[in-house]
Amino acid sequence: MQCSWVLVVGFYSFLQETAHQYPTLKENFEFIYPTILSRLQKGDTLLDIGCFLGHDLRRAVFDGAPSDKLYGVDVVDHWTLGYEFFRDSGRFSAKFIECDVLTPNNELQSLYGKIDIICVTSLLHQWEWEGQVVAAKQLVSFSRPGTIVTGHQIGTSDGASKEKSGKDTSFSWMRQDPKTWAEMWDEVGKATGTEWKSDAHLRTFEERGLDKESLTYLGEHARLLEFVVYRIR
């Protein structure tokens, strides 16, 4: 599967930690983040996929979570710079793994079935439907009953659609909406012998405090698809 380029560096978005803004729930419009913190303080494990510097993991520790059960994975080692940037080498105990989550090494595979909270932000939208299904199945490998998968990605308010990426018209990716997102997790559940409940909704970029003008290239129907997906069994 081909992957689009990453804009996190150019937009300096790594300076805007997103952990405390993890999605609100449709049913009561409360943030999921306090629940995540509470579970971490009781001993749950968390895996941040596409963690970059580890800034969201550090926010969780700042807010009271222990760092010894936090894991971060990315395709390139950014965390060496992260330790310099945050000046916390020797004090921050999260475990970082350099690996492609779609082709996991032995170290990453050792986490199969051991993760309670999976954070995946701005990642799955890089692929078409088939690629997102493959990636979601890989997330299931880390889970166990009670696990939650949470984060956000680029979605659409105009019905799920396949998009072309910039000038490279040979590459396309899929924007989902809450309906197709739930359907994807139903498909993933059937394929993996698990069951999931999706709580997803769309938010505008302005609602997340982002500059709409800098994101006009995404089109007028682009939204943030926020999600919390629960593993039932």
PDB file of C-alpha atoms in Angstrom:
ATOM      1  CA  MET A   1       0.000   0.000   0.000  1.00  0.00           C
ATOM      2  CA  GLN A   2       1.278   3.434  -0.892  1.00  0.00           C
ATOM      3  CA  CYS A   3       1.350   6.163   1.738  1.00  0.00           C
ATOM      4  CA  SER A   4       0.964   9.918   1.304  1.00  0.00           C
ATOM      5  CA  TRP A   5       3.460  12.438   2.635  1.00  0.00           C
ATOM      6  CA  VAL A   6       3.325  13.650   6.225  1.00  0.00           C
ATOM      7  CA  LEU A   7       2.647  17.338   6.943  1.00  0.00           C
ATOM      8  CA  VAL A   8       3.113  17.252  10.713  1.00  0.00           C
ATOM      9  CA  VAL A   9       6.533  18.925  10.508  1.00  0.00           C
ATOM     10  CA  GLY A  10       5.681  21.697   8.053  1.00  0.00           C
ATOM     11  CA  PHE A  11       2.543  22.681   9.957  1.00  0.00           C
ATOM     12  CA  TYR A  12       4.319  22.393  13.351  1.00  0.00           C
ATOM     13  CA  SER A  13       1.300  20.406  14.501  1.00  0.00           C
ATOM     14  CA  PHE A  14       3.529  18.366  16.806  1.00  0.00           C
ATOM     15  CA  LEU A  15       3.583  21.459  19.043  1.00  0.00           C
ATOM     16  CA  GLN A  16      -0.177  21.107  19.508  1.00  0.00           C
ATOM     17  CA  GLU A  17      -0.624  17.929  21.531  1.00  0.00           C
ATOM     18  CA  THR A  18      -3.962  16.291  20.778  1.00  0.00           C
ATOM     19  CA  ALA A  19      -4.293  13.842  23.668  1.00  0.00           C
ATOM     20  CA  HIS A  20      -6.468  16.105  25.811  1.00  0.00           C
ATOM     21  CA  GLN A  21      -8.662  16.776  22.747  1.00  0.00           C
ATOM     22  CA  TYR A  22      -9.379  13.126  22.028  1.00  0.00           C
ATOM     23  CA  PRO A  23     -12.944  12.821  20.807  1.00  0.00           C
ATOM     24  CA  THR A  24     -16.116  13.663  22.611  1.00  0.00           C
ATOM     25  CA  LEU A  25     -18.754  10.959  22.803  1.00  0.00           C
ATOM     26  CA  LYS A  26     -21.946  11.388  20.810  1.00  0.00           C
ATOM     27  CA  GLU A  27     -24.133  10.247  23.677  1.00  0.00           C
ATOM     28  CA  ASN A  28     -23.084  12.840  26.265  1.00  0.00           C
ATOM     29  CA  PHE A  29     -20.558  15.089  24.469  1.00  0.00           C
ATOM     30  CA  GLU A  30     -17.958  14.457  27.159  1.00  0.00           C
ATOM     31  CA  PHE A  31     -14.299  14.040  26.251  1.00  0.00           C
ATOM     32  CA  ILE A  32     -12.903  10.501  26.375  1.00  0.00           C
ATOM     33  CA  TYR A  33      -9.555  11.781  27.689  1.00  0.00           C
ATOM     34  CA  PRO A  34     -10.477  11.742  31.427  1.00  0.00           C
ATOM     35  CA  THR A  35     -11.521   8.102  30.998  1.00  0.00           C
ATOM     36  CA  ILE A  36      -8.189   7.323  29.333  1.00  0.00           C
ATOM     37  CA  LEU A  37      -6.275   8.980  32.182  1.00  0.00           C
ATOM     38  CA  SER A  38      -8.283   7.110  34.801  1.00  0.00           C
ATOM     39  CA  ARG A  39      -7.644   3.780  33.113  1.00  0.00           C
ATOM     40  CA  LEU A  40      -3.919   4.495  32.781  1.00  0.00           C
ATOM     41  CA  GLN A  41      -3.702   5.395  36.462  1.00  0.00           C
ATOM     42  CA  LYS A  42      -5.267   2.009  37.252  1.00  0.00           C
ATOM     43  CA  GLY A  43      -2.633   0.152  35.225  1.00  0.00           C
ATOM     44  CA  ASP A  44      -3.956   0.008  31.657  1.00  0.00           C
ATOM     45  CA  THR A  45      -1.535   0.041  28.728  1.00  0.00           C
ATOM     46  CA  LEU A  46      -1.581   2.551  25.861  1.00  0.00           C
ATOM     47  CA  LEU A  47      -0.111   2.343  22.360  1.00  0.00           C
ATOM     48  CA  ASP A  48       0.253   5.548  20.319  1.00  0.00           C
ATOM     49  CA  ILE A  49       0.585   4.624  16.642  1.00  0.00           C
ATOM     50  CA  GLY A  50       2.321   7.317  14.611  1.00  0.00           C
ATOM     51  CA  CYS A  51       3.631   8.899  17.813  1.00  0.00           C
ATOM     52  CA  PHE A  52       6.267  11.201  16.212  1.00  0.00           C
ATOM     53  CA  LEU A  53       8.144  12.900  19.110  1.00  0.00           C
ATOM     54  CA  GLY A  54       5.930  11.285  21.734  1.00  0.00           C
ATOM     55  CA  HIS A  55       4.312  14.603  22.614  1.00  0.00           C
ATOM     56  CA  ASP A  56       0.858  13.138  23.301  1.00  0.00           C
ATOM     57  CA  LEU A  57       2.362  10.482  25.559  1.00  0.00           C
ATOM     58  CA  ARG A  58       4.142  13.202  27.488  1.00  0.00           C
ATOM     59  CA  ARG A  59       0.905  15.149  27.871  1.00  0.00           C
ATOM     60  CA  ALA A  60      -0.689  12.083  29.476  1.00  0.00           C
ATOM     61  CA  VAL A  61       2.219  11.822  31.927  1.00  0.00           C
ATOM     62  CA  PHE A  62       1.990  15.548  32.679  1.00  0.00           C
ATOM     63  CA  ASP A  63      -1.684  14.995  33.523  1.00  0.00           C
ATOM     64  CA  GLY A  64      -0.924  12.188  35.968  1.00  0.00           C
ATOM     65  CA  ALA A  65      -0.502   8.946  34.000  1.00  0.00           C
ATOM     66  CA  PRO A  66       2.496   6.716  34.802  1.00  0.00           C
ATOM     67  CA  SER A  67       4.864   6.419  31.841  1.00  0.00           C
ATOM     68  CA  ASP A  68       6.016   2.818  32.288  1.00  0.00           C
ATOM     69  CA  LYS A  69       3.006   1.336  30.454  1.00  0.00           C
ATOM     70  CA  LEU A  70       3.010   3.745  27.526  1.00  0.00           C
ATOM     71  CA  TYR A  71       4.222   2.649  24.100  1.00  0.00           C
ATOM     72  CA  GLY A  72       4.819   4.627  20.929  1.00  0.00           C
ATOM     73  CA  VAL A  73       5.500   3.351  17.433  1.00  0.00           C
ATOM     74  CA  ASP A  74       6.511   5.153  14.257  1.00  0.00           C
ATOM     75  CA  VAL A  75       8.286   4.261  11.030  1.00  0.00           C
ATOM     76  CA  VAL A  76      11.219   6.547  11.879  1.00  0.00           C
ATOM     77  CA  ASP A  77      12.952   7.307  15.189  1.00  0.00           C
ATOM     78  CA  HIS A  78      11.773  10.826  16.053  1.00  0.00           C
ATOM     79  CA  TRP A  79      11.919  10.255  19.811  1.00  0.00           C
ATOM     80  CA  THR A  80      15.683  10.741  20.119  1.00  0.00           C
ATOM     81  CA  LEU A  81      15.013  14.328  19.093  1.00  0.00           C
ATOM     82  CA  GLY A  82      11.976  14.278  21.379  1.00  0.00           C
ATOM     83  CA  TYR A  83      14.149  13.634  24.423  1.00  0.00           C
ATOM     84  CA  GLU A  84      16.294  16.624  23.462  1.00  0.00           C
ATOM     85  CA  PHE A  85      13.263  18.780  22.719  1.00  0.00           C
ATOM     86  CA  PHE A  86      11.518  18.032  26.032  1.00  0.00           C
ATOM     87  CA  ARG A  87      14.731  17.553  28.065  1.00  0.00           C
ATOM     88  CA  ASP A  88      13.349  14.533  29.901  1.00  0.00           C
ATOM     89  CA  SER A  89      15.835  11.765  29.130  1.00  0.00           C
ATOM     90  CA  GLY A  90      16.038   9.480  32.159  1.00  0.00           C
ATOM     91  CA  ARG A  91      12.702  10.724  33.514  1.00  0.00           C
ATOM     92  CA  PHE A  92      10.286   9.685  30.771  1.00  0.00           C
ATOM     93  CA  SER A  93       9.907   5.890  30.713  1.00  0.00           C
ATOM     94  CA  ALA A  94       7.661   5.260  27.705  1.00  0.00           C
ATOM     95  CA  LYS A  95       8.877   2.556  25.318  1.00  0.00           C
ATOM     96  CA  PHE A  96       9.383   3.557  21.676  1.00  0.00           C
ATOM     97  CA  ILE A  97       9.489   1.099  18.786  1.00  0.00           C
ATOM     98  CA  GLU A  98      10.759   1.951  15.304  1.00  0.00           C
ATOM     99  CA  CYS A  99       8.615  -0.103  12.971  1.00  0.00           C
ATOM    100  CA  ASP A 100       5.927  -0.034  10.290  1.00  0.00           C
ATOM    101  CA  VAL A 101       2.762  -1.147  12.052  1.00  0.00           C
ATOM    102  CA  LEU A 102       1.697  -3.027   8.899  1.00  0.00           C
ATOM    103  CA  THR A 103       4.892  -5.114   8.923  1.00  0.00           C
ATOM    104  CA  PRO A 104       5.502  -5.472  12.668  1.00  0.00           C
ATOM    105  CA  ASN A 105       8.842  -6.640  13.997  1.00  0.00           C
ATOM    106  CA  ASN A 106       9.207  -9.025  16.936  1.00  0.00           C
ATOM    107  CA  GLU A 107       9.269  -6.197  19.455  1.00  0.00           C
ATOM    108  CA  LEU A 108       5.955  -4.810  18.246  1.00  0.00           C
ATOM    109  CA  GLN A 109       4.411  -8.263  17.936  1.00  0.00           C
ATOM    110  CA  SER A 110       5.204  -8.830  21.612  1.00  0.00           C
ATOM    111  CA  LEU A 111       2.401  -6.340  22.363  1.00  0.00           C
ATOM    112  CA  TYR A 112      -0.257  -8.425  20.615  1.00  0.00           C
ATOM    113  CA  GLY A 113      -3.272  -8.872  22.879  1.00  0.00           C
ATOM    114  CA  LYS A 114      -1.798  -6.644  25.603  1.00  0.00           C
ATOM    115  CA  ILE A 115      -2.990  -3.109  24.781  1.00  0.00           C
ATOM    116  CA  ASP A 116      -6.022  -1.497  26.441  1.00  0.00           C
ATOM    117  CA  ILE A 117      -5.991   1.901  24.700  1.00  0.00           C
ATOM    118  CA  ILE A 118      -4.897   2.421  21.092  1.00  0.00           C
ATOM    119  CA  CYS A 119      -4.448   5.984  19.860  1.00  0.00           C
ATOM    120  CA  VAL A 120      -4.264   6.427  16.102  1.00  0.00           C
ATOM    121  CA  THR A 121      -4.416   9.974  14.756  1.00  0.00           C
ATOM    122  CA  SER A 122      -4.154  11.126  11.131  1.00  0.00           C
ATOM    123  CA  LEU A 123      -3.018   7.726   9.913  1.00  0.00           C
ATOM    124  CA  LEU A 124      -5.677   5.465   8.394  1.00  0.00           C
ATOM    125  CA  HIS A 125      -6.941   8.139   6.009  1.00  0.00           C
ATOM    126  CA  GLN A 126      -3.738   7.702   3.987  1.00  0.00           C
ATOM    127  CA  TRP A 127      -5.211   4.626   2.287  1.00  0.00           C
ATOM    128  CA  GLU A 128      -8.252   3.599   0.304  1.00  0.00           C
ATOM    129  CA  TRP A 129     -10.950   1.398   1.851  1.00  0.00           C
ATOM    130  CA  GLU A 130      -8.994  -1.841   1.465  1.00  0.00           C
ATOM    131  CA  GLY A 131      -5.888  -0.344   3.045  1.00  0.00           C
ATOM    132  CA  GLN A 132      -7.820   1.078   5.973  1.00  0.00           C
ATOM    133  CA  VAL A 133      -9.408  -2.323   6.583  1.00  0.00           C
ATOM    134  CA  VAL A 134      -5.968  -3.980   6.592  1.00  0.00           C
ATOM    135  CA  ALA A 135      -4.646  -1.375   9.034  1.00  0.00           C
ATOM    136  CA  ALA A 136      -7.688  -1.719  11.306  1.00  0.00           C
ATOM    137  CA  LYS A 137      -7.210  -5.500  11.397  1.00  0.00           C
ATOM    138  CA  GLN A 138      -3.658  -4.882  12.549  1.00  0.00           C
ATOM    139  CA  LEU A 139      -4.972  -2.673  15.362  1.00  0.00           C
ATOM    140  CA  VAL A 140      -7.197  -5.553  16.433  1.00  0.00           C
ATOM    141  CA  SER A 141      -4.083  -7.701  16.899  1.00  0.00           C
ATOM    142  CA  PHE A 142      -2.988  -5.487  19.796  1.00  0.00           C
ATOM    143  CA  SER A 143      -6.393  -5.446  21.467  1.00  0.00           C
ATOM    144  CA  ARG A 144      -8.288  -7.519  23.998  1.00  0.00           C
ATOM    145  CA  PRO A 145     -11.909  -7.311  25.206  1.00  0.00           C
ATOM    146  CA  GLY A 146     -12.440  -3.840  26.673  1.00  0.00           C
ATOM    147  CA  THR A 147      -9.846  -2.135  24.467  1.00  0.00           C
ATOM    148  CA  ILE A 148     -10.733   1.246  22.996  1.00  0.00           C
ATOM    149  CA  VAL A 149      -9.369   2.685  19.754  1.00  0.00           C
ATOM    150  CA  THR A 150      -9.509   6.470  19.600  1.00  0.00           C
ATOM    151  CA  GLY A 151      -8.244   9.359  17.507  1.00  0.00           C
ATOM    152  CA  HIS A 152      -9.197  11.356  14.452  1.00  0.00           C
ATOM    153  CA  GLN A 153      -8.527  11.560  10.734  1.00  0.00           C
ATOM    154  CA  ILE A 154      -9.679  13.551   7.725  1.00  0.00           C
ATOM    155  CA  GLY A 155     -13.300  12.757   6.919  1.00  0.00           C
ATOM    156  CA  THR A 156     -16.056  14.274   4.821  1.00  0.00           C
ATOM    157  CA  SER A 157     -19.519  15.753   5.284  1.00  0.00           C
ATOM    158  CA  ASP A 158     -20.508  14.884   1.719  1.00  0.00           C
ATOM    159  CA  GLY A 159     -20.567  11.092   1.867  1.00  0.00           C
ATOM    160  CA  ALA A 160     -17.538   8.802   1.838  1.00  0.00           C
ATOM    161  CA  SER A 161     -15.384   9.449  -1.206  1.00  0.00           C
ATOM    162  CA  LYS A 162     -12.159   8.469  -2.905  1.00  0.00           C
ATOM    163  CA  GLU A 163      -9.750  11.380  -3.285  1.00  0.00           C
ATOM    164  CA  LYS A 164      -6.741  11.965  -5.506  1.00  0.00           C
ATOM    165  CA  SER A 165      -3.600  13.141  -3.760  1.00  0.00           C
ATOM    166  CA  GLY A 166      -2.153  16.336  -5.214  1.00  0.00           C
ATOM    167  CA  LYS A 167      -0.577  16.111  -8.656  1.00  0.00           C
ATOM    168  CA  ASP A 168       0.045  12.378  -8.338  1.00  0.00           C
ATOM    169  CA  THR A 169      -3.280  11.197  -9.743  1.00  0.00           C
ATOM    170  CA  SER A 170      -2.104   7.570  -9.593  1.00  0.00           C
ATOM    171  CA  PHE A 171      -2.460   7.672  -5.804  1.00  0.00           C
ATOM    172  CA  SER A 172      -5.815   7.950  -4.053  1.00  0.00           C
ATOM    173  CA  TRP A 173      -7.118   7.770  -0.519  1.00  0.00           C
ATOM    174  CA  MET A 174     -10.553   7.488   1.055  1.00  0.00           C
ATOM    175  CA  ARG A 175     -12.329   9.967   3.266  1.00  0.00           C
ATOM    176  CA  GLN A 176     -14.877   8.345   5.507  1.00  0.00           C
ATOM    177  CA  ASP A 177     -17.929   9.521   7.413  1.00  0.00           C
ATOM    178  CA  PRO A 178     -19.389   8.079  10.641  1.00  0.00           C
ATOM    179  CA  LYS A 179     -21.585   5.620   8.719  1.00  0.00           C
ATOM    180  CA  THR A 180     -18.806   4.035   6.662  1.00  0.00           C
ATOM    181  CA  TRP A 181     -16.486   4.096   9.675  1.00  0.00           C
ATOM    182  CA  ALA A 182     -18.951   1.946  11.631  1.00  0.00           C
ATOM    183  CA  GLU A 183     -19.391  -0.329   8.609  1.00  0.00           C
ATOM    184  CA  MET A 184     -15.630  -0.789   8.369  1.00  0.00           C
ATOM    185  CA  TRP A 185     -15.385  -1.902  11.987  1.00  0.00           C
ATOM    186  CA  ASP A 186     -18.279  -4.310  11.443  1.00  0.00           C
ATOM    187  CA  GLU A 187     -16.337  -5.814   8.534  1.00  0.00           C
ATOM    188  CA  VAL A 188     -13.121  -5.937  10.556  1.00  0.00           C
ATOM    189  CA  GLY A 189     -14.915  -7.574  13.467  1.00  0.00           C
ATOM    190  CA  LYS A 190     -16.375 -10.321  11.296  1.00  0.00           C
ATOM    191  CA  ALA A 191     -12.987 -10.985   9.695  1.00  0.00           C
ATOM    192  CA  THR A 192     -11.160 -11.202  13.038  1.00  0.00           C
ATOM    193  CA  GLY A 193     -13.795 -12.912  15.176  1.00  0.00           C
ATOM    194  CA  THR A 194     -14.210  -9.832  17.361  1.00  0.00           C
ATOM    195  CA  GLU A 195     -17.018  -7.340  17.946  1.00  0.00           C
ATOM    196  CA  TRP A 196     -16.705  -3.546  18.006  1.00  0.00           C
ATOM    197  CA  LYS A 197     -18.984  -0.592  18.717  1.00  0.00           C
ATOM    198  CA  SER A 198     -18.164   2.669  16.938  1.00  0.00           C
ATOM    199  CA  ASP A 199     -18.906   6.131  18.314  1.00  0.00           C
ATOM    200  CA  ALA A 200     -17.852   8.607  15.614  1.00  0.00           C
ATOM    201  CA  HIS A 201     -18.833  12.072  14.491  1.00  0.00           C
ATOM    202  CA  LEU A 202     -17.596  14.957  12.359  1.00  0.00           C
ATOM    203  CA  ARG A 203     -16.222  18.269  13.594  1.00  0.00           C
ATOM    204  CA  THR A 204     -15.159  21.326  11.643  1.00  0.00           C
ATOM    205  CA  PHE A 205     -11.539  22.423  11.773  1.00  0.00           C
ATOM    206  CA  GLU A 206     -12.603  25.636  13.498  1.00  0.00           C
ATOM    207  CA  GLU A 207     -14.183  23.613  16.299  1.00  0.00           C
ATOM    208  CA  ARG A 208     -10.757  22.129  16.961  1.00  0.00           C
ATOM    209  CA  GLY A 209      -9.097  25.537  16.925  1.00  0.00           C
ATOM    210  CA  LEU A 210      -7.426  24.968  13.551  1.00  0.00           C
ATOM    211  CA  ASP A 211      -6.964  27.596  10.860  1.00  0.00           C
ATOM    212  CA  LYS A 212      -9.496  26.822   8.138  1.00  0.00           C
ATOM    213  CA  GLU A 213      -7.680  28.936   5.554  1.00  0.00           C
ATOM    214  CA  SER A 214      -4.514  26.844   5.807  1.00  0.00           C
ATOM    215  CA  LEU A 215      -6.569  23.718   5.089  1.00  0.00           C
ATOM    216  CA  THR A 216      -8.585  24.881   2.080  1.00  0.00           C
ATOM    217  CA  TYR A 217      -6.638  22.464  -0.130  1.00  0.00           C
ATOM    218  CA  LEU A 218      -8.649  19.666   1.505  1.00  0.00           C
ATOM    219  CA  GLY A 219     -11.888  20.977  -0.036  1.00  0.00           C
ATOM    220  CA  GLU A 220     -15.090  22.490   1.335  1.00  0.00           C
ATOM    221  CA  HIS A 221     -16.529  19.202   2.611  1.00  0.00           C
ATOM    222  CA  ALA A 222     -13.447  18.124   4.563  1.00  0.00           C
ATOM    223  CA  ARG A 223     -14.012  17.588   8.272  1.00  0.00           C
ATOM    224  CA  LEU A 224     -12.294  15.872  11.171  1.00  0.00           C
ATOM    225  CA  LEU A 225     -13.713  12.410  11.737  1.00  0.00           C
ATOM    226  CA  GLU A 226     -13.359  11.777  15.468  1.00  0.00           C
ATOM    227  CA  PHE A 227     -13.884   8.294  16.807  1.00  0.00           C
ATOM    228  CA  VAL A 228     -13.914   6.047  19.828  1.00  0.00           C
ATOM    229  CA  VAL A 229     -14.297   2.363  18.984  1.00  0.00           C
ATOM    230  CA  TYR A 230     -14.918  -0.153  21.763  1.00  0.00           C
ATOM    231  CA  ARG A 231     -14.049  -3.830  21.624  1.00  0.00           C
ATOM    232  CA  ILE A 232     -17.076  -5.691  22.987  1.00  0.00           C
ATOM    233  CA  ARG A 233     -15.629  -9.206  22.689  1.00  0.00           C
TER     234      ARG A 233
END
